[in-house]
Amino acid sequence: MPFSDYSTAVVTGASTGMGAAIAGRLAKRGLTVHALARNEERLNELADKTGAVPHVVDLTDTAALAAAVGNLEVDILVNCAGVSRPGNILDSSESDIDELVDVNLRGLLQLTRLILPGMVERDRGHVINISSIAGLYNFYGHTVYHATKAAVHQVSRQLRNDTVGKRIRVTEICPGRVETEIFGRNMGGTPEAMEEAWKTYYEGYESLTTDDIVNAMDYAIETPRHVNVGMLELMPTFQVPGGLTFDRR
Ligand SMILES: NC(=O)c1ccc[n+]([C@@H]2O[C@H](COP(=O)([O-])OP(=O)(O)OC[C@H]3O[C@@H](n4cnc5c(N)ncnc54)[C@H](OP(=O)(O)O)[C@@H]3O)[C@@H](O)[C@H]2O)c1
């Protein structure tokens, strides 16, 4: 669908990482971009740089989400915001589990509920969900992160059923490791943690960049209107999923 068919986008997680890069590209493509996140300063920087409209909102606050974007006519919804944690369910606090489910899944569902009916009514729209290889493969990631991303994978497919017969497209972008702040945030979010995470997870690795993700999104949107790109799995060439563990006792 040519980008000119679309005029308005909502992007979550737009204060940094993939979301900021996606918001920038959509603005460059001529759309009015509504950029959502909690960090006001960063959203304002994005707004200055790209013309995006900043909305300081916590995805876990459904009433705030509805007030921010519930009345907009949205053509492209990019559900990008996400959080993770180190360790697995054995290391989790009560609030870890709640936050992972609330941001990665509940917020995505609530926002989709608010925006998708308008797309259906106008017979025009594209939902792009950023999942993760954690939703498809088992490895040493956080159990709840894996669970929420598996749900995002399933939701993405189910939305195709929910909107059958309408010109609504749904694309899941499923990345392996991408150079962003996510691991630094996992480690506490301080400048020291960011540096430590960079050394541990990125230094010496050829990870994906946010540009790689943006280009995938661009392709999915720009492809002709009779084509739905359902899922794009992108991994660094040197990262492979799978592997079987058999512990000897
Ligand atoms: N980086 C990777 O290796 C990787 C791999 C696979 C999948 N992913 C997925 O890709 C997506 C983007 O990740 P990223 O790597 O770009 O992460 P990131 O750099 O850590 O950015 C996360 C974004 O989510 C927003 N966010 C977090 N909690 C929020 C909340 N409660 N309310 C509103 N916004 C919230 C953050 O904004 P504020 O803090 O300003 O609110 C930020 O803009 C996520 O869904 C992630 O799970 C990442």
XYZ file of C-alpha atoms and ligand atoms in Angstrom:
297
model
C 0.000 0.000 0.000
C 1.612 3.302 -0.848
C 2.373 5.350 2.238
C 0.271 8.134 0.716
C -2.861 6.048 1.494
C -2.166 6.554 5.183
C -2.068 9.769 7.138
C -1.911 9.001 10.868
C 0.144 6.629 12.986
C 0.392 5.750 16.666
C 3.691 4.321 17.890
C 4.277 3.040 21.424
C 7.701 2.891 23.006
C 8.646 5.935 20.958
C 11.022 7.526 23.461
C 13.990 5.355 22.450
C 15.157 2.227 20.597
C 13.037 0.711 17.866
C 9.982 2.819 18.658
C 11.839 6.113 18.249
C 13.369 4.915 14.972
C 9.981 3.714 13.697
C 8.316 7.002 14.637
C 11.082 8.875 12.799
C 10.659 6.847 9.611
C 6.866 7.160 9.594
C 7.160 10.925 10.058
C 9.657 11.041 7.209
C 7.136 9.147 5.094
C 4.724 12.025 5.626
C 2.451 10.656 8.351
C 1.327 12.488 11.450
C 2.887 10.344 14.139
C 1.535 10.160 17.677
C 4.453 9.055 19.813
C 3.708 7.365 23.141
C 5.996 6.697 26.106
C 6.555 7.904 29.678
C 9.769 9.888 29.238
C 8.640 13.429 28.418
C 12.087 14.841 27.719
C 12.909 12.192 25.155
C 9.515 12.454 23.505
C 10.006 16.197 23.183
C 13.410 15.626 21.580
C 11.761 13.244 19.119
C 9.051 15.817 18.448
C 11.660 18.517 17.748
C 13.572 16.220 15.429
C 10.691 14.607 13.521
C 7.531 16.616 14.086
C 5.906 13.699 15.932
C 3.161 14.541 18.430
C 4.314 13.510 21.909
C 1.967 11.789 24.378
C 3.383 11.165 27.823
C 1.434 8.130 28.883
C 1.979 4.925 30.802
C 0.772 1.971 28.769
C -0.492 0.293 31.904
C -2.969 3.154 32.451
C -5.863 2.311 30.152
C -7.863 5.450 30.953
C -4.852 7.628 30.086
C -4.383 5.713 26.832
C -8.011 6.248 25.894
C -7.748 9.960 26.693
C -4.542 10.324 24.658
C -5.407 8.484 21.464
C -8.887 6.951 21.819
C -10.519 9.552 19.573
C -7.906 9.630 16.816
C -8.468 8.219 13.333
C -5.416 5.989 13.121
C -4.178 4.262 9.952
C -1.043 2.614 11.329
C -0.671 1.310 14.866
C 2.789 0.162 15.902
C 2.774 -1.711 19.204
C 6.454 -1.520 20.036
C 6.837 -0.752 23.757
C 8.138 -3.652 25.800
C 9.951 -4.507 28.987
C 11.983 -7.472 30.101
C 13.756 -8.701 33.195
C 16.906 -10.664 33.918
C 16.624 -14.231 35.142
C 13.429 -16.229 34.991
C 10.302 -16.865 37.040
C 12.404 -18.206 39.914
C 13.936 -14.738 40.295
C 10.727 -12.753 39.819
C 8.933 -10.487 42.223
C 5.180 -10.065 42.161
C 5.557 -6.684 40.451
C 7.976 -8.044 37.808
C 5.293 -10.410 36.567
C 2.599 -7.756 36.638
C 4.699 -5.204 34.751
C 5.749 -7.611 32.027
C 2.164 -8.710 31.442
C 0.767 -5.181 31.756
C 3.156 -3.489 29.323
C 3.883 -6.262 26.846
C 0.400 -7.717 26.592
C -2.393 -5.885 28.419
C -1.343 -2.435 27.132
C -1.042 -3.781 23.581
C -4.489 -5.352 23.774
C -6.131 -2.267 25.275
C -4.609 0.050 22.695
C -5.607 -2.287 19.888
C -9.152 -2.396 21.290
C -9.236 1.400 21.242
C -7.876 1.841 17.715
C -8.811 -1.179 15.592
C -12.609 -0.582 15.416
C -12.004 2.771 13.691
C -9.744 1.072 11.150
C -12.455 -1.490 10.473
C -15.074 1.242 10.088
C -12.882 3.144 7.611
C -11.828 -0.109 5.917
C -8.184 0.937 6.115
C -5.379 0.175 8.507
C -2.178 -1.615 9.383
C -1.291 -3.002 12.800
C 2.383 -3.769 13.393
C 3.316 -5.686 16.507
C 6.903 -6.030 17.658
C 7.186 -9.439 19.276
C 10.477 -11.281 19.818
C 12.154 -14.563 19.001
C 11.425 -15.233 22.691
C 7.825 -15.783 21.631
C 8.773 -18.596 19.282
C 11.831 -20.289 20.723
C 12.977 -21.453 24.143
C 16.265 -20.166 25.507
C 17.532 -18.570 28.678
C 15.269 -15.528 28.635
C 12.737 -14.466 31.226
C 9.805 -16.891 31.411
C 7.179 -14.159 31.581
C 8.794 -12.245 28.717
C 8.637 -15.423 26.614
C 4.999 -15.905 27.602
C 3.953 -12.349 26.742
C 5.761 -12.423 23.413
C 4.198 -15.789 22.521
C 0.875 -14.102 23.233
C 1.771 -11.163 20.967
C 2.544 -13.673 18.214
C -0.860 -15.281 18.676
C -2.710 -11.965 18.950
C -1.121 -10.838 15.681
C -2.480 -13.882 13.891
C -5.882 -13.661 15.543
C -6.338 -10.022 14.509
C -6.340 -11.238 10.907
C -9.411 -13.323 11.750
C -11.050 -10.489 13.655
C -10.801 -8.173 10.651
C -11.386 -10.614 7.782
C -12.965 -8.994 4.726
C -11.617 -5.572 5.617
C -8.535 -3.884 4.201
C -6.723 -4.238 7.493
C -3.235 -5.655 7.436
C -1.411 -7.103 10.416
C 2.331 -7.646 10.549
C 4.341 -9.185 13.350
C 7.999 -8.207 13.367
C 9.896 -10.758 15.377
C 13.450 -9.661 16.156
C 16.468 -11.361 17.594
C 19.005 -9.158 19.360
C 18.811 -5.467 18.453
C 21.099 -2.717 19.736
C 18.886 -0.724 22.114
C 18.646 0.113 25.812
C 16.554 -2.920 26.725
C 19.359 -4.919 28.374
C 20.665 -1.857 30.239
C 17.185 -1.230 31.586
C 17.068 -4.867 32.668
C 20.229 -4.290 34.636
C 18.841 -1.243 36.456
C 18.810 1.533 33.894
C 21.653 3.571 35.427
C 24.415 4.901 33.136
C 26.751 2.267 34.645
C 24.209 -0.480 33.934
C 23.825 0.771 30.373
C 27.584 0.590 29.877
C 27.806 -2.844 31.462
C 24.938 -4.116 29.306
C 26.597 -2.726 26.202
C 29.799 -4.619 27.017
C 27.959 -7.837 27.851
C 25.367 -7.967 25.092
C 26.608 -5.874 22.198
C 30.368 -5.337 22.207
C 31.947 -7.688 19.685
C 28.585 -8.926 18.377
C 27.033 -8.041 15.035
C 23.573 -7.355 16.405
C 20.653 -5.968 14.436
C 20.229 -2.205 14.469
C 17.011 -0.274 14.810
C 17.410 0.593 11.122
C 17.052 -3.083 10.208
C 13.725 -3.190 12.035
C 12.532 0.058 10.475
C 13.381 -1.229 6.997
C 11.347 -4.388 7.645
C 8.384 -2.281 8.733
C 8.777 -0.078 5.692
C 8.680 -3.119 3.415
C 5.554 -4.522 5.077
C 3.700 -1.236 4.708
C 4.877 -0.383 1.205
C 4.051 -3.796 -0.268
C 0.954 -3.691 -2.540
C -2.394 -3.371 -0.791
C -3.512 -6.917 -1.683
C -0.495 -8.345 0.183
C -0.425 -8.918 3.939
C 3.059 -9.547 5.254
C 2.097 -11.638 8.263
C 5.392 -12.114 9.991
C 8.999 -11.077 9.544
C 11.576 -12.833 11.705
C 14.883 -10.971 11.718
C 17.945 -12.274 13.453
C 21.611 -11.404 13.353
C 23.403 -13.804 11.027
C 25.553 -15.013 13.902
C 22.651 -15.609 16.297
C 20.782 -18.900 16.059
C 17.712 -20.047 17.973
C 17.099 -23.441 19.474
C 19.582 -25.802 21.022
C 18.623 -28.615 23.285
C 19.778 -28.891 26.889
C 20.114 -32.240 28.652
C 21.585 -31.893 32.116
C 23.528 -34.844 33.446
C 22.941 -35.707 37.135
N 16.323 -5.034 21.758
C 16.171 -6.329 21.523
O 17.149 -7.094 21.452
C 14.777 -6.884 21.304
C 14.674 -8.145 20.719
C 13.424 -8.666 20.457
C 12.303 -7.939 20.748
N 12.398 -6.717 21.331
C 11.153 -5.974 21.583
O 11.167 -4.803 20.787
C 10.381 -3.787 21.394
C 11.212 -2.505 21.489
O 12.306 -2.781 22.337
P 13.614 -1.902 22.434
O 14.725 -2.865 22.404
O 13.550 -0.771 21.482
O 13.452 -1.432 23.957
P 13.951 -0.156 24.762
O 15.054 0.538 24.053
O 14.170 -0.640 26.145
O 12.647 0.765 24.727
C 11.462 0.351 25.369
C 10.387 1.373 25.098
O 9.176 0.953 25.770
C 8.664 2.057 26.506
N 7.960 1.619 27.709
C 8.381 0.744 28.638
N 7.479 0.649 29.636
C 6.467 1.498 29.311
C 5.249 1.862 29.946
N 4.879 1.336 31.121
N 4.442 2.767 29.351
C 4.798 3.312 28.157
N 5.936 2.996 27.502
C 6.756 2.110 28.081
C 9.902 2.874 26.887
O 9.561 4.230 27.101
P 9.559 5.001 28.513
O 10.550 4.339 29.401
O 9.869 6.408 28.126
O 8.143 4.838 28.976
C 10.750 2.751 25.610
O 10.353 3.733 24.672
C 9.958 -4.350 22.744
O 8.651 -4.848 22.645
C 10.941 -5.486 22.992
O 10.401 -6.477 23.831
C 13.634 -6.163 21.625
